[in-house]
PDB file of C-alpha atoms in Angstrom:
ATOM      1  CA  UNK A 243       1.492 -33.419  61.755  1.00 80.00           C
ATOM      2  CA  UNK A 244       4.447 -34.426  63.624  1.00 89.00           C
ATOM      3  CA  UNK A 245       8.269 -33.722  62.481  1.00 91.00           C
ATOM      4  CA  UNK A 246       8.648 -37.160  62.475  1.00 93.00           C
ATOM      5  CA  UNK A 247       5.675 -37.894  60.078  1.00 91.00           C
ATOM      6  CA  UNK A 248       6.611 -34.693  57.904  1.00 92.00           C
ATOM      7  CA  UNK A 249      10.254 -36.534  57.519  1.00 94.00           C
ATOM      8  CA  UNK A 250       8.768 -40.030  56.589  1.00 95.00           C
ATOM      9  CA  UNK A 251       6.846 -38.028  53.709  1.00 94.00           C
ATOM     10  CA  UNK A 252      10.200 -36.657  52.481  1.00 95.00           C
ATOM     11  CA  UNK A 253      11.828 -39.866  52.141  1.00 96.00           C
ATOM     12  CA  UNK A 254       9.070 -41.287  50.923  1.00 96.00           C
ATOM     13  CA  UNK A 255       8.221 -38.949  48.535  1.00 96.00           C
ATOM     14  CA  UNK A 256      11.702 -38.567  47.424  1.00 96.00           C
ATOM     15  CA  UNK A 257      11.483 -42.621  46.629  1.00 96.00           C
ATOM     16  CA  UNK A 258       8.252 -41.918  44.594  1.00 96.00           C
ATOM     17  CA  UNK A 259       9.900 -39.254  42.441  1.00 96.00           C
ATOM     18  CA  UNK A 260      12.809 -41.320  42.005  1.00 96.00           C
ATOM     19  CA  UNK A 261      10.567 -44.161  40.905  1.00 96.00           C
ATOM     20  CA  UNK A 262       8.702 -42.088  38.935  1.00 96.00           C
ATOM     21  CA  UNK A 263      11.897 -41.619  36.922  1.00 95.00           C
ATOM     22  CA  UNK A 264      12.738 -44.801  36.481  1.00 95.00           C
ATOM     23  CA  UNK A 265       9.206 -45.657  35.182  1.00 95.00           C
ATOM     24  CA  UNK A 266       9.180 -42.737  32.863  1.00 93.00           C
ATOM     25  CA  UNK A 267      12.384 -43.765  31.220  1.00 92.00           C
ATOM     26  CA  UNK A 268      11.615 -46.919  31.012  1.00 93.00           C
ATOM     27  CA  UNK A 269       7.716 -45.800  29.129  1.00 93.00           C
ATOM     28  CA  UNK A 270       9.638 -43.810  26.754  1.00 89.00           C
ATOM     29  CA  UNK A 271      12.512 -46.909  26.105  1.00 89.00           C
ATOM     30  CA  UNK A 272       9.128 -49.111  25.111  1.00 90.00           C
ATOM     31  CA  UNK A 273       7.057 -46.676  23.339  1.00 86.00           C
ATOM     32  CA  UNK A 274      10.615 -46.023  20.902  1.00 79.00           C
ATOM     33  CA  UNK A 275      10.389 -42.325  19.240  1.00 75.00           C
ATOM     34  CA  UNK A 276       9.284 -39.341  21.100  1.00 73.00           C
ATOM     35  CA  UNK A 277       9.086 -36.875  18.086  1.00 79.00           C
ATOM     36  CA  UNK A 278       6.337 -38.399  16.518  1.00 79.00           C
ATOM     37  CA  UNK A 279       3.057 -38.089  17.385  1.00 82.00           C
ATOM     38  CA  UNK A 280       0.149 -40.417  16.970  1.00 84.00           C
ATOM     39  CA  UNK A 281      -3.067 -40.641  18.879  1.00 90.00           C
ATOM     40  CA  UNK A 282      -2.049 -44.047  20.559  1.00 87.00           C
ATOM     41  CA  UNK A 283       1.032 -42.573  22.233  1.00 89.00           C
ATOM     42  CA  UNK A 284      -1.370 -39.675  23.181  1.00 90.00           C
ATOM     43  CA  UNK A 285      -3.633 -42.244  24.949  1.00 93.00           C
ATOM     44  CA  UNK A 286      -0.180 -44.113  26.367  1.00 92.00           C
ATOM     45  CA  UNK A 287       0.953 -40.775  27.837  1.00 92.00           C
ATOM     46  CA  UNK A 288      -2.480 -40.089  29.407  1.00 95.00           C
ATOM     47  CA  UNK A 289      -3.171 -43.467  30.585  1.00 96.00           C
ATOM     48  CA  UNK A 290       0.783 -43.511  32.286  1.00 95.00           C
ATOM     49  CA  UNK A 291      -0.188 -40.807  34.269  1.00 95.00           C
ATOM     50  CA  UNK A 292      -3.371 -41.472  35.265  1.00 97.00           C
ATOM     51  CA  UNK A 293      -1.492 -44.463  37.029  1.00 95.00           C
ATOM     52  CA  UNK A 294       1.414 -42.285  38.510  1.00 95.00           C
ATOM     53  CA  UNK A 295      -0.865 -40.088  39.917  1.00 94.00           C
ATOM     54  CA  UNK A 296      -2.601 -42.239  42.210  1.00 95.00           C
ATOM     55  CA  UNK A 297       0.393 -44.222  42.904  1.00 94.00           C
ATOM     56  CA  UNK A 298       2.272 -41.200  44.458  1.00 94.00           C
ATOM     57  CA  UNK A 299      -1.221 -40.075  46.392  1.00 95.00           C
ATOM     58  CA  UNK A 300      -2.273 -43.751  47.773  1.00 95.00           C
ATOM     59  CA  UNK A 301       2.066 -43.318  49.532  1.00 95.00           C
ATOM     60  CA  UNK A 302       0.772 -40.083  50.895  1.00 94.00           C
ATOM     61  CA  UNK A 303      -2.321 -41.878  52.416  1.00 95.00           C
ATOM     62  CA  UNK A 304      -0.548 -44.336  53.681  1.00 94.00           C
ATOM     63  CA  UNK A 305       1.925 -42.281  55.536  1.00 94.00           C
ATOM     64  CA  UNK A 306       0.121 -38.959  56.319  1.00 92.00           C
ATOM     65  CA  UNK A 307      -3.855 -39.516  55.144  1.00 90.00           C
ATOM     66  CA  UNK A 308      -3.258 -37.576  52.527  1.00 87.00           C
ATOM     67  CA  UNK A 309      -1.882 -34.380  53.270  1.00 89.00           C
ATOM     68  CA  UNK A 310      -0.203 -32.069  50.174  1.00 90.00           C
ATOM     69  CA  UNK A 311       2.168 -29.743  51.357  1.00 90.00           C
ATOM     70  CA  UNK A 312       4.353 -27.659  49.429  1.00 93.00           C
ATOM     71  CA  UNK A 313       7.300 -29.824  50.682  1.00 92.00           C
ATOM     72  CA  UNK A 314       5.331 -32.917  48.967  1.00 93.00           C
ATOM     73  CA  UNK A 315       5.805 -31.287  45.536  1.00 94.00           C
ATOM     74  CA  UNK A 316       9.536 -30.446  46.449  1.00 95.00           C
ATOM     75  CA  UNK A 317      10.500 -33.608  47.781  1.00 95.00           C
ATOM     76  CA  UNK A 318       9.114 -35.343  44.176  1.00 95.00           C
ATOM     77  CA  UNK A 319      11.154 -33.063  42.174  1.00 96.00           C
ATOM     78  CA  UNK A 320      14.124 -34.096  44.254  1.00 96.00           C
ATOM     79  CA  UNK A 321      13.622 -37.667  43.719  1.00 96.00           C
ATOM     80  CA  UNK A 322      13.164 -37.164  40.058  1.00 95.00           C
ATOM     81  CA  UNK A 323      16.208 -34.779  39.583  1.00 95.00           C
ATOM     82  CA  UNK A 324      18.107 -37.342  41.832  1.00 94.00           C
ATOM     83  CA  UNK A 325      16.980 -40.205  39.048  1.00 95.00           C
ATOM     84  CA  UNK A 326      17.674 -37.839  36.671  1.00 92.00           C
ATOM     85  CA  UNK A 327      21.410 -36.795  37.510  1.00 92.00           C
ATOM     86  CA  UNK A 328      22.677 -39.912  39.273  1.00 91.00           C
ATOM     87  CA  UNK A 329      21.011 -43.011  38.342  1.00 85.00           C
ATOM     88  CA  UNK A 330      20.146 -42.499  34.618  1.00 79.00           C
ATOM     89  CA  UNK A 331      23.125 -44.029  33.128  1.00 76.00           C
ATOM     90  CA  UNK A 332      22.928 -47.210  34.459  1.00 72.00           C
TER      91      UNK A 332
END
C-alpha cells in the first residue's frame, strides 16, 4: 500500500469516526433515556451497529480494498474523540 493510499485511509477514516459520532448522538437524542432498558432499544442498539459497521468497511473498500490496519482503528477513535471534544456542543 502506498503512503499516499495509507494517508487517504486516515482522513477518511477520521471522517467515518467523526460521523459515527454524530450518528450516535443523534440515535441516543431519538431513542430519549439511556438508563432504561427494554428489549426494543436492545434490538435499536444492535440493529445501529449492524449498519455502522458496514458503513465504515464498504469506505475502506472503496479506498484501500479493504485493508484493516492498526492505524484504521486509531484513526476512528480520532474522529470520534474529535466529534466528541469539539463538535458536540453545537
Amino acid at each position: 500500500m502506498t503512503l499516499t493510499v495509507q494517508f487517504q485511509t486516515m482522513l477518511a477514516m477520521v471522517g467515518a469516526g467523526t460521523f459515527i459520532g454524530a450518528s450516535l448522538d443523534t440515535y441516543h437524542r431519538l431513542l430519549g433515556n439511556p438508563k432504561k432498558f427494554t428489549f426494543v432499544r436492545a434490538a435499536f442498539d444492535v440493529l445501529f451497529w449492524l449498519i455502522q459497521g458496514p458503513f465504515v468497511f464498504y469506505i475502506l473498500l472503496l479506498i484501500n480494498q479493504g485493508e484493516m490496519r492498526i492505524y484504521v482503528f486509531l484513526a476512528l477513535l480520532i474522529g470520534f474523540s474529535f466529534y466528541r471534544a469539539l463538535c458536540r456542543s453545537f
